[in-house]
mmCIF file of N, CA, C and O in Angstrom:
data_model
loop_
_atom_site.group_PDB
_atom_site.id
_atom_site.type_symbol
_atom_site.label_atom_id
_atom_site.label_comp_id
_atom_site.label_asym_id
_atom_site.label_seq_id
_atom_site.Cartn_x
_atom_site.Cartn_y
_atom_site.Cartn_z
ATOM 1 N N TYR A 1 68.485 156.167 81.605
ATOM 2 C CA TYR A 1 69.547 156.848 82.335
ATOM 3 C C TYR A 1 69.050 158.109 83.029
ATOM 4 O O TYR A 1 69.746 158.670 83.857
ATOM 5 N N GLY A 2 67.861 158.546 82.686
ATOM 6 C CA GLY A 2 67.312 159.740 83.319
ATOM 7 C C GLY A 2 67.066 159.536 84.804
ATOM 8 O O GLY A 2 67.418 160.397 85.622
ATOM 9 N N ASP A 3 66.454 158.404 85.169
ATOM 10 C CA ASP A 3 66.216 158.103 86.583
ATOM 11 C C ASP A 3 67.525 157.958 87.342
ATOM 12 O O ASP A 3 67.669 158.460 88.458
ATOM 13 N N PHE A 4 68.486 157.284 86.726
ATOM 14 C CA PHE A 4 69.795 157.092 87.353
ATOM 15 C C PHE A 4 70.469 158.439 87.605
ATOM 16 O O PHE A 4 70.968 158.699 88.701
ATOM 17 N N THR A 5 70.459 159.299 86.602
ATOM 18 C CA THR A 5 71.090 160.614 86.741
ATOM 19 C C THR A 5 70.388 161.447 87.805
ATOM 20 O O THR A 5 71.051 162.076 88.635
ATOM 21 N N LEU A 6 69.074 161.462 87.788
ATOM 22 C CA LEU A 6 68.318 162.225 88.780
ATOM 23 C C LEU A 6 68.597 161.735 90.196
ATOM 24 O O LEU A 6 68.834 162.536 91.107
ATOM 25 N N ASN A 7 68.593 160.419 90.393
ATOM 26 C CA ASN A 7 68.868 159.869 91.714
ATOM 27 C C ASN A 7 70.294 160.154 92.162
ATOM 28 O O ASN A 7 70.530 160.475 93.327
ATOM 29 N N CYS A 8 71.252 160.056 91.246
ATOM 30 C CA CYS A 8 72.645 160.371 91.600
ATOM 31 C C CYS A 8 72.805 161.835 91.972
ATOM 32 O O CYS A 8 73.525 162.168 92.915
ATOM 33 N N ILE A 9 72.130 162.715 91.249
ATOM 34 C CA ILE A 9 72.191 164.145 91.569
ATOM 35 C C ILE A 9 71.623 164.390 92.962
ATOM 36 O O ILE A 9 72.201 165.154 93.752
ATOM 37 N N CYS A 10 70.525 163.740 93.290
ATOM 38 C CA CYS A 10 69.934 163.893 94.632
ATOM 39 C C CYS A 10 70.891 163.411 95.714
ATOM 40 O O CYS A 10 71.059 164.081 96.741
ATOM 41 N N VAL A 11 71.538 162.272 95.487
ATOM 42 C CA VAL A 11 72.477 161.752 96.474
ATOM 43 C C VAL A 11 73.687 162.678 96.606
ATOM 44 O O VAL A 11 74.169 162.924 97.714
ATOM 45 N N ILE A 12 74.153 163.226 95.502
ATOM 46 C CA ILE A 12 75.293 164.148 95.548
ATOM 47 C C ILE A 12 74.920 165.420 96.299
ATOM 48 O O ILE A 12 75.714 165.924 97.107
ATOM 49 N N ILE A 13 73.730 165.930 96.083
ATOM 50 C CA ILE A 13 73.281 167.129 96.808
ATOM 51 C C ILE A 13 73.222 166.847 98.306
ATOM 52 O O ILE A 13 73.679 167.656 99.117
ATOM 53 N N VAL A 14 72.674 165.699 98.673
ATOM 54 C CA VAL A 14 72.608 165.330 100.091
ATOM 55 C C VAL A 14 74.013 165.188 100.662
ATOM 56 O O VAL A 14 74.296 165.635 101.786
ATOM 57 N N ALA A 15 74.935 164.595 99.903
ATOM 58 C CA ALA A 15 76.311 164.422 100.372
ATOM 59 C C ALA A 15 76.988 165.776 100.576
ATOM 60 O O ALA A 15 77.688 165.984 101.580
ATOM 61 N N VAL A 16 76.780 166.703 99.659
ATOM 62 C CA VAL A 16 77.370 168.045 99.804
ATOM 63 C C VAL A 16 76.797 168.750 101.030
ATOM 64 O O VAL A 16 77.529 169.369 101.805
ATOM 65 N N LEU A 17 75.493 168.641 101.223
ATOM 66 C CA LEU A 17 74.873 169.244 102.408
ATOM 67 C C LEU A 17 75.396 168.600 103.693
ATOM 68 O O LEU A 17 75.624 169.297 104.691
ATOM 69 N N ASP A 18 75.596 167.280 103.675
ATOM 70 C CA ASP A 18 76.155 166.597 104.847
ATOM 71 C C ASP A 18 77.562 167.091 105.157
ATOM 72 O O ASP A 18 77.910 167.321 106.314
ATOM 73 N N VAL A 19 78.382 167.243 104.131
ATOM 74 C CA VAL A 19 79.747 167.723 104.336
ATOM 75 C C VAL A 19 79.737 169.148 104.878
ATOM 76 O O VAL A 19 80.489 169.481 105.804
ATOM 77 N N CYS A 20 78.873 169.993 104.340
ATOM 78 C CA CYS A 20 78.767 171.372 104.843
ATOM 79 C C CYS A 20 78.300 171.388 106.294
ATOM 80 O O CYS A 20 78.823 172.143 107.113
ATOM 81 N N THR A 21 77.343 170.543 106.616
ATOM 82 C CA THR A 21 76.845 170.462 107.987
ATOM 83 C C THR A 21 77.929 169.980 108.928
ATOM 84 O O THR A 21 78.114 170.538 110.022
ATOM 85 N N LEU A 22 78.660 168.948 108.529
ATOM 86 C CA LEU A 22 79.744 168.438 109.372
ATOM 87 C C LEU A 22 80.821 169.491 109.593
ATOM 88 O O LEU A 22 81.349 169.633 110.702
ATOM 89 N N THR A 23 81.146 170.223 108.553
ATOM 90 C CA THR A 23 82.151 171.280 108.683
ATOM 91 C C THR A 23 81.674 172.356 109.650
ATOM 92 O O THR A 23 82.433 172.798 110.525
ATOM 93 N N LYS A 24 80.435 172.753 109.527
ATOM 94 C CA LYS A 24 79.880 173.767 110.424
ATOM 95 C C LYS A 24 79.838 173.255 111.866
ATOM 96 O O LYS A 24 80.192 173.976 112.796
ATOM 97 N N ILE A 25 79.408 172.014 112.051
ATOM 98 C CA ILE A 25 79.367 171.428 113.397
ATOM 99 C C ILE A 25 80.761 171.370 113.991
ATOM 100 O O ILE A 25 80.980 171.710 115.153
ATOM 101 N N HIS A 26 81.719 170.964 113.184
ATOM 102 C CA HIS A 26 83.101 170.852 113.671
ATOM 103 C C HIS A 26 83.639 172.227 114.076
ATOM 104 O O HIS A 26 84.299 172.358 115.115
ATOM 105 N N CYS A 27 83.350 173.230 113.287
ATOM 106 C CA CYS A 27 83.837 174.580 113.615
ATOM 107 C C CYS A 27 83.171 175.138 114.865
ATOM 108 O O CYS A 27 83.813 175.827 115.652
ATOM 109 N N LEU A 28 81.894 174.859 115.050
ATOM 110 C CA LEU A 28 81.165 175.411 116.188
ATOM 111 C C LEU A 28 81.445 174.668 117.492
ATOM 112 O O LEU A 28 81.503 175.276 118.552
ATOM 113 N N THR A 29 81.598 173.343 117.420
ATOM 114 C CA THR A 29 81.727 172.569 118.654
ATOM 115 C C THR A 29 83.165 172.249 119.009
ATOM 116 O O THR A 29 83.419 171.689 120.068
ATOM 117 N N ASP A 30 84.108 172.591 118.139
ATOM 118 C CA ASP A 30 85.504 172.288 118.417
ATOM 119 C C ASP A 30 86.021 173.099 119.605
ATOM 120 O O ASP A 30 86.935 172.676 120.300
ATOM 121 N N LYS A 31 85.401 174.226 119.851
ATOM 122 C CA LYS A 31 85.849 175.111 120.936
ATOM 123 C C LYS A 31 85.378 174.635 122.307
ATOM 124 O O LYS A 31 85.973 174.973 123.315
ATOM 125 N N HIS A 32 84.320 173.858 122.354
ATOM 126 C CA HIS A 32 83.726 173.424 123.607
ATOM 127 C C HIS A 32 84.263 172.044 123.998
ATOM 128 O O HIS A 32 84.244 171.116 123.204
ATOM 129 N N THR A 33 84.718 171.915 125.240
ATOM 130 C CA THR A 33 85.272 170.639 125.695
ATOM 131 C C THR A 33 84.543 170.085 126.918
ATOM 132 O O THR A 33 84.986 169.100 127.491
ATOM 133 N N ASP A 34 83.446 170.712 127.321
ATOM 134 C CA ASP A 34 82.707 170.182 128.471
ATOM 135 C C ASP A 34 82.046 168.865 128.072
ATOM 136 O O ASP A 34 81.835 168.586 126.895
ATOM 137 N N PRO A 35 81.733 168.011 129.045
ATOM 138 C CA PRO A 35 81.197 166.669 128.745
ATOM 139 C C PRO A 35 79.915 166.674 127.903
ATOM 140 O O PRO A 35 79.738 165.817 127.039
ATOM 141 N N ALA A 36 79.037 167.637 128.150
ATOM 142 C CA ALA A 36 77.794 167.688 127.370
ATOM 143 C C ALA A 36 78.082 167.992 125.903
ATOM 144 O O ALA A 36 77.465 167.408 125.004
ATOM 145 N N SER A 37 79.016 168.872 125.650
ATOM 146 C CA SER A 37 79.376 169.200 124.263
ATOM 147 C C SER A 37 80.048 168.026 123.575
ATOM 148 O O SER A 37 79.807 167.767 122.395
ATOM 149 N N VAL A 38 80.886 167.323 124.306
ATOM 150 C CA VAL A 38 81.559 166.148 123.735
ATOM 151 C C VAL A 38 80.530 165.081 123.388
ATOM 152 O O VAL A 38 80.580 164.483 122.309
ATOM 153 N N GLN A 39 79.571 164.843 124.279
ATOM 154 C CA GLN A 39 78.529 163.853 124.019
ATOM 155 C C GLN A 39 77.672 164.277 122.812
ATOM 156 O O GLN A 39 77.329 163.447 121.974
ATOM 157 N N ARG A 40 77.349 165.563 122.725
ATOM 158 C CA ARG A 40 76.570 166.070 121.595
ATOM 159 C C ARG A 40 77.348 165.885 120.294
ATOM 160 O O ARG A 40 76.788 165.479 119.272
ATOM 161 N N ARG A 41 78.645 166.141 120.316
ATOM 162 C CA ARG A 41 79.481 165.984 119.135
ATOM 163 C C ARG A 41 79.526 164.514 118.683
ATOM 164 O O ARG A 41 79.456 164.220 117.497
ATOM 165 N N VAL A 42 79.613 163.597 119.653
ATOM 166 C CA VAL A 42 79.622 162.169 119.318
ATOM 167 C C VAL A 42 78.309 161.777 118.646
ATOM 168 O O VAL A 42 78.301 161.057 117.642
ATOM 169 N N ARG A 43 77.188 162.249 119.170
ATOM 170 C CA ARG A 43 75.885 161.939 118.572
ATOM 171 C C ARG A 43 75.764 162.527 117.170
ATOM 172 O O ARG A 43 75.247 161.892 116.258
ATOM 173 N N GLN A 44 76.262 163.754 117.002
ATOM 174 C CA GLN A 44 76.207 164.379 115.682
ATOM 175 C C GLN A 44 77.100 163.636 114.692
ATOM 176 O O GLN A 44 76.729 163.455 113.529
ATOM 177 N N ASN A 45 78.256 163.188 115.145
ATOM 178 C CA ASN A 45 79.139 162.418 114.270
ATOM 179 C C ASN A 45 78.504 161.080 113.889
ATOM 180 O O ASN A 45 78.627 160.646 112.745
ATOM 181 N N ASN A 46 77.836 160.426 114.845
ATOM 182 C CA ASN A 46 77.148 159.175 114.533
ATOM 183 C C ASN A 46 76.057 159.388 113.488
ATOM 184 O O ASN A 46 75.875 158.567 112.590
ATOM 185 N N LEU A 47 75.341 160.502 113.604
ATOM 186 C CA LEU A 47 74.315 160.825 112.609
ATOM 187 C C LEU A 47 74.951 161.060 111.247
ATOM 188 O O LEU A 47 74.425 160.630 110.216
ATOM 189 N N ALA A 48 76.106 161.714 111.226
ATOM 190 C CA ALA A 48 76.798 161.948 109.957
ATOM 191 C C ALA A 48 77.283 160.636 109.357
ATOM 192 O O ALA A 48 77.153 160.415 108.143
ATOM 193 N N TYR A 49 77.834 159.739 110.174
ATOM 194 C CA TYR A 49 78.263 158.432 109.681
ATOM 195 C C TYR A 49 77.082 157.670 109.099
ATOM 196 O O TYR A 49 77.201 157.008 108.069
ATOM 197 N N GLN A 50 75.957 157.762 109.778
ATOM 198 C CA GLN A 50 74.754 157.098 109.294
ATOM 199 C C GLN A 50 74.369 157.629 107.920
ATOM 200 O O GLN A 50 74.093 156.848 107.005
ATOM 201 N N ALA A 51 74.365 158.940 107.750
ATOM 202 C CA ALA A 51 73.996 159.531 106.460
ATOM 203 C C ALA A 51 74.971 159.127 105.361
ATOM 204 O O ALA A 51 74.564 158.814 104.238
ATOM 205 N N VAL A 52 76.255 159.104 105.678
ATOM 206 C CA VAL A 52 77.262 158.727 104.687
ATOM 207 C C VAL A 52 77.091 157.265 104.286
ATOM 208 O O VAL A 52 77.103 156.929 103.092
ATOM 209 N N LEU A 53 76.932 156.378 105.258
ATOM 210 C CA LEU A 53 76.755 154.959 104.948
ATOM 211 C C LEU A 53 75.498 154.719 104.112
ATOM 212 O O LEU A 53 75.507 153.941 103.158
ATOM 213 N N GLN A 54 74.416 155.388 104.466
ATOM 214 C CA GLN A 54 73.186 155.233 103.697
ATOM 215 C C GLN A 54 73.375 155.731 102.271
ATOM 216 O O GLN A 54 72.896 155.105 101.318
ATOM 217 N N GLY A 55 74.093 156.832 102.096
ATOM 218 C CA GLY A 55 74.368 157.347 100.755
ATOM 219 C C GLY A 55 75.217 156.393 99.938
ATOM 220 O O GLY A 55 74.953 156.168 98.750
ATOM 221 N N VAL A 56 76.235 155.804 100.572
ATOM 222 C CA VAL A 56 77.103 154.850 99.866
ATOM 223 C C VAL A 56 76.304 153.626 99.423
ATOM 224 O O VAL A 56 76.420 153.182 98.270
ATOM 225 N N PHE A 57 75.476 153.101 100.300
ATOM 226 C CA PHE A 57 74.679 151.938 99.927
ATOM 227 C C PHE A 57 73.661 152.281 98.842
ATOM 228 O O PHE A 57 73.409 151.490 97.939
ATOM 229 N N TYR A 58 73.095 153.467 98.899
ATOM 230 C CA TYR A 58 72.106 153.871 97.902
ATOM 231 C C TYR A 58 72.761 154.040 96.531
ATOM 232 O O TYR A 58 72.226 153.579 95.517
ATOM 233 N N ILE A 59 73.934 154.673 96.489
ATOM 234 C CA ILE A 59 74.649 154.829 95.217
ATOM 235 C C ILE A 59 75.042 153.467 94.662
ATOM 236 O O ILE A 59 74.943 153.213 93.458
ATOM 237 N N THR A 60 75.485 152.563 95.544
ATOM 238 C CA THR A 60 75.839 151.210 95.113
ATOM 239 C C THR A 60 74.630 150.517 94.483
ATOM 240 O O THR A 60 74.746 149.863 93.442
ATOM 241 N N GLU A 61 73.478 150.683 95.101
ATOM 242 C CA GLU A 61 72.266 150.073 94.551
ATOM 243 C C GLU A 61 71.901 150.697 93.220
ATOM 244 O O GLU A 61 71.506 149.987 92.287
ATOM 245 N N LEU A 62 72.048 152.003 93.079
ATOM 246 C CA LEU A 62 71.733 152.653 91.803
ATOM 247 C C LEU A 62 72.640 152.150 90.685
ATOM 248 O O LEU A 62 72.179 151.859 89.579
ATOM 249 N N ILE A 63 73.926 152.036 90.982
ATOM 250 C CA ILE A 63 74.871 151.549 89.981
ATOM 251 C C ILE A 63 74.555 150.103 89.613
ATOM 252 O O ILE A 63 74.547 149.731 88.431
ATOM 253 N N THR A 64 74.265 149.287 90.626
ATOM 254 C CA THR A 64 73.937 147.886 90.364
ATOM 255 C C THR A 64 72.650 147.763 89.559
ATOM 256 O O THR A 64 72.588 147.011 88.588
ATOM 257 N N TYR A 65 71.636 148.519 89.954
ATOM 258 C CA TYR A 65 70.326 148.405 89.319
ATOM 259 C C TYR A 65 70.343 148.937 87.890
ATOM 260 O O TYR A 65 69.843 148.293 86.973
ATOM 261 N N PHE A 66 70.903 150.129 87.690
ATOM 262 C CA PHE A 66 70.800 150.774 86.389
ATOM 263 C C PHE A 66 71.935 150.420 85.427
ATOM 264 O O PHE A 66 71.723 150.401 84.216
ATOM 265 N N LEU A 67 73.127 150.187 85.919
ATOM 266 C CA LEU A 67 74.260 149.987 85.021
ATOM 267 C C LEU A 67 74.687 148.528 84.901
ATOM 268 O O LEU A 67 74.781 147.986 83.801
ATOM 269 N N ILE A 68 74.970 147.884 86.017
ATOM 270 C CA ILE A 68 75.525 146.537 85.978
ATOM 271 C C ILE A 68 74.476 145.510 85.550
ATOM 272 O O ILE A 68 74.804 144.526 84.879
ATOM 273 N N SER A 69 73.212 145.737 85.901
ATOM 274 C CA SER A 69 72.177 144.748 85.546
ATOM 275 C C SER A 69 72.000 144.608 84.033
ATOM 276 O O SER A 69 71.509 143.586 83.571
ATOM 277 N N GLY A 70 72.421 145.580 83.274
ATOM 278 C CA GLY A 70 72.339 145.479 81.820
ATOM 279 C C GLY A 70 73.252 144.413 81.244
ATOM 280 O O GLY A 70 73.058 143.954 80.113
ATOM 281 N N TYR A 71 74.248 144.003 82.008
ATOM 282 C CA TYR A 71 75.186 142.976 81.548
ATOM 283 C C TYR A 71 74.799 141.564 82.013
ATOM 284 O O TYR A 71 75.581 140.631 81.847
ATOM 285 N N ALA A 72 73.629 141.420 82.582
ATOM 286 C CA ALA A 72 73.186 140.109 83.077
ATOM 287 C C ALA A 72 73.040 139.137 81.905
ATOM 288 O O ALA A 72 72.522 139.490 80.847
ATOM 289 N N GLN A 73 73.491 137.905 82.120
ATOM 290 C CA GLN A 73 73.458 136.874 81.081
ATOM 291 C C GLN A 73 72.146 136.088 81.064
ATOM 292 O O GLN A 73 71.763 135.565 80.031
ATOM 293 N N ASN A 74 71.479 136.010 82.232
ATOM 294 C CA ASN A 74 70.218 135.262 82.287
ATOM 295 C C ASN A 74 69.279 135.942 83.289
ATOM 296 O O ASN A 74 69.628 136.944 83.904
ATOM 297 N N LYS A 75 68.090 135.362 83.434
ATOM 298 C CA LYS A 75 67.079 136.001 84.280
ATOM 299 C C LYS A 75 67.464 135.988 85.755
ATOM 300 O O LYS A 75 67.078 136.879 86.502
ATOM 301 N N TRP A 76 68.234 135.001 86.203
ATOM 302 C CA TRP A 76 68.615 134.941 87.616
ATOM 303 C C TRP A 76 69.662 135.988 87.949
ATOM 304 O O TRP A 76 69.641 136.562 89.036
ATOM 305 N N GLN A 77 70.563 136.231 87.042
ATOM 306 C CA GLN A 77 71.525 137.311 87.265
ATOM 307 C C GLN A 77 70.811 138.658 87.266
ATOM 308 O O GLN A 77 71.105 139.525 88.089
ATOM 309 N N ALA A 78 69.886 138.833 86.345
ATOM 310 C CA ALA A 78 69.109 140.076 86.308
ATOM 311 C C ALA A 78 68.300 140.246 87.594
ATOM 312 O O ALA A 78 68.221 141.349 88.147
ATOM 313 N N PHE A 79 67.725 139.153 88.083
ATOM 314 C CA PHE A 79 66.978 139.195 89.343
ATOM 315 C C PHE A 79 67.884 139.601 90.500
ATOM 316 O O PHE A 79 67.532 140.448 91.321
ATOM 317 N N ALA A 80 69.068 138.992 90.579
ATOM 318 C CA ALA A 80 69.999 139.299 91.665
ATOM 319 C C ALA A 80 70.483 140.742 91.599
ATOM 320 O O ALA A 80 70.651 141.397 92.631
ATOM 321 N N LEU A 81 70.704 141.252 90.398
ATOM 322 C CA LEU A 81 71.243 142.601 90.242
ATOM 323 C C LEU A 81 70.188 143.692 90.337
ATOM 324 O O LEU A 81 70.528 144.865 90.470
ATOM 325 N N THR A 82 68.926 143.332 90.279
ATOM 326 C CA THR A 82 67.877 144.351 90.375
ATOM 327 C C THR A 82 67.083 144.191 91.670
ATOM 328 O O THR A 82 67.271 144.932 92.616
ATOM 329 N N THR A 83 66.226 143.201 91.698
ATOM 330 C CA THR A 83 65.324 143.026 92.832
ATOM 331 C C THR A 83 66.068 142.697 94.121
ATOM 332 O O THR A 83 65.811 143.311 95.163
ATOM 333 N N LEU A 84 66.984 141.763 94.051
ATOM 334 C CA LEU A 84 67.717 141.355 95.248
ATOM 335 C C LEU A 84 68.585 142.486 95.787
ATOM 336 O O LEU A 84 68.640 142.713 97.000
ATOM 337 N N SER A 85 69.253 143.220 94.891
ATOM 338 C CA SER A 85 70.088 144.332 95.364
ATOM 339 C C SER A 85 69.223 145.428 95.988
ATOM 340 O O SER A 85 69.600 146.030 96.986
ATOM 341 N N TRP A 86 68.037 145.662 95.422
ATOM 342 C CA TRP A 86 67.134 146.660 95.991
ATOM 343 C C TRP A 86 66.699 146.247 97.400
ATOM 344 O O TRP A 86 66.700 147.068 98.326
ATOM 345 N N CYS A 87 66.352 144.976 97.572
ATOM 346 C CA CYS A 87 65.944 144.481 98.894
ATOM 347 C C CYS A 87 67.090 144.557 99.897
ATOM 348 O O CYS A 87 66.887 144.939 101.055
ATOM 349 N N LEU A 88 68.286 144.205 99.481
ATOM 350 C CA LEU A 88 69.437 144.256 100.381
ATOM 351 C C LEU A 88 69.742 145.685 100.823
ATOM 352 O O LEU A 88 70.040 145.927 101.996
ATOM 353 N N VAL A 89 69.666 146.630 99.906
ATOM 354 C CA VAL A 89 69.941 148.026 100.263
ATOM 355 C C VAL A 89 68.907 148.547 101.253
ATOM 356 O O VAL A 89 69.242 149.221 102.225
ATOM 357 N N ASN A 90 67.648 148.227 101.023
ATOM 358 C CA ASN A 90 66.621 148.692 101.954
ATOM 359 C C ASN A 90 66.730 148.006 103.302
ATOM 360 O O ASN A 90 66.465 148.609 104.340
ATOM 361 N N GLY A 91 67.138 146.747 103.312
ATOM 362 C CA GLY A 91 67.386 146.064 104.582
ATOM 363 C C GLY A 91 68.588 146.641 105.303
ATOM 364 O O GLY A 91 68.584 146.802 106.528
ATOM 365 N N MET A 92 69.636 146.945 104.561
ATOM 366 C CA MET A 92 70.835 147.530 105.149
ATOM 367 C C MET A 92 70.548 148.918 105.713
ATOM 368 O O MET A 92 71.181 149.346 106.671
ATOM 369 N N ASP A 93 69.593 149.618 105.122
ATOM 370 C CA ASP A 93 69.223 150.943 105.617
ATOM 371 C C ASP A 93 68.756 150.849 107.063
ATOM 372 O O ASP A 93 69.178 151.625 107.917
ATOM 373 N N GLY A 94 67.899 149.892 107.345
ATOM 374 C CA GLY A 94 67.435 149.693 108.719
ATOM 375 C C GLY A 94 68.558 149.259 109.639
ATOM 376 O O GLY A 94 68.650 149.714 110.785
ATOM 377 N N LEU A 95 69.436 148.396 109.157
ATOM 378 C CA LEU A 95 70.571 147.943 109.960
ATOM 379 C C LEU A 95 71.518 149.099 110.277
ATOM 380 O O LEU A 95 72.023 149.205 111.400
ATOM 381 N N ILE A 96 71.734 149.968 109.318
ATOM 382 C CA ILE A 96 72.600 151.137 109.546
ATOM 383 C C ILE A 96 71.996 152.030 110.619
ATOM 384 O O ILE A 96 72.715 152.538 111.489
ATOM 385 N N VAL A 97 70.697 152.236 110.572
ATOM 386 C CA VAL A 97 70.040 153.058 111.604
ATOM 387 C C VAL A 97 70.244 152.428 112.974
ATOM 388 O O VAL A 97 70.564 153.119 113.948
ATOM 389 N N LEU A 98 70.085 151.117 113.054
ATOM 390 C CA LEU A 98 70.265 150.443 114.336
ATOM 391 C C LEU A 98 71.707 150.512 114.822
ATOM 392 O O LEU A 98 71.960 150.700 116.013
ATOM 393 N N LEU A 99 72.660 150.366 113.931
ATOM 394 C CA LEU A 99 74.067 150.377 114.328
ATOM 395 C C LEU A 99 74.567 151.768 114.709
ATOM 396 O O LEU A 99 75.414 151.896 115.592
ATOM 397 N N CYS A 100 74.052 152.789 114.062
ATOM 398 C CA CYS A 100 74.553 154.145 114.297
ATOM 399 C C CYS A 100 73.805 154.896 115.392
ATOM 400 O O CYS A 100 74.263 155.945 115.829
ATOM 401 N N ASN A 101 72.678 154.396 115.831
ATOM 402 C CA ASN A 101 71.870 155.122 116.806
ATOM 403 C C ASN A 101 71.885 154.385 118.142
ATOM 404 O O ASN A 101 71.308 153.308 118.284
ATOM 405 N N ARG A 102 72.539 154.992 119.106
ATOM 406 C CA ARG A 102 72.681 154.376 120.429
ATOM 407 C C ARG A 102 71.330 154.231 121.126
ATOM 408 O O ARG A 102 71.104 153.257 121.850
ATOM 409 N N ASP A 103 70.419 155.171 120.917
ATOM 410 C CA ASP A 103 69.097 155.082 121.553
ATOM 411 C C ASP A 103 68.331 153.850 121.068
ATOM 412 O O ASP A 103 67.699 153.159 121.861
ATOM 413 N N PHE A 104 68.373 153.583 119.759
ATOM 414 C CA PHE A 104 67.719 152.389 119.231
ATOM 415 C C PHE A 104 68.342 151.130 119.807
ATOM 416 O O PHE A 104 67.641 150.185 120.177
ATOM 417 N N ARG A 105 69.667 151.099 119.871
ATOM 418 C CA ARG A 105 70.339 149.904 120.401
ATOM 419 C C ARG A 105 69.971 149.667 121.857
ATOM 420 O O ARG A 105 69.728 148.532 122.267
ATOM 421 N N SER A 106 69.904 150.735 122.664
ATOM 422 C CA SER A 106 69.564 150.559 124.073
ATOM 423 C C SER A 106 68.118 150.096 124.233
ATOM 424 O O SER A 106 67.812 149.276 125.096
ATOM 425 N N LYS A 107 67.211 150.595 123.407
ATOM 426 C CA LYS A 107 65.815 150.144 123.474
ATOM 427 C C LYS A 107 65.686 148.687 123.063
ATOM 428 O O LYS A 107 64.897 147.940 123.630
ATOM 429 N N LEU A 108 66.467 148.264 122.068
ATOM 430 C CA LEU A 108 66.426 146.857 121.665
ATOM 431 C C LEU A 108 66.956 145.946 122.772
ATOM 432 O O LEU A 108 66.452 144.848 122.967
ATOM 433 N N ARG A 109 67.965 146.378 123.496
ATOM 434 C CA ARG A 109 68.497 145.574 124.591
ATOM 435 C C ARG A 109 67.478 145.439 125.703
ATOM 436 O O ARG A 109 67.412 144.401 126.376
ATOM 437 N N LYS A 110 66.675 146.485 125.946
ATOM 438 C CA LYS A 110 65.657 146.431 126.997
ATOM 439 C C LYS A 110 64.556 145.440 126.643
ATOM 440 O O LYS A 110 63.982 144.810 127.504
ATOM 441 N N ILE A 111 64.255 145.351 125.347
ATOM 442 C CA ILE A 111 63.191 144.437 124.909
ATOM 443 C C ILE A 111 63.680 143.022 125.046
ATOM 444 O O ILE A 111 63.070 142.130 125.497
#
């Protein structure tokens, strides 16, 4: 449980920092309504969504790996709850980056 607790604490710290950053961004950019500021705000919000989604998937993987896998009845359930969940989370991490980042999506369309 030490690894689980340490990883959860790290994710919680990152989540708190993300919330503080979003609050600061919202307070600073809420006053500006010119097109460049609006576009910057959209990009910053997309980055925040990306961080939140990655945190949710990472916490889900930690819970699955450390807590739920202990209830596995056979080796295939244990495999699915540990190795497979780890692979899915890391794959989803790349997918989240692609979905939340407009620059990546535009470069993929060009290719």
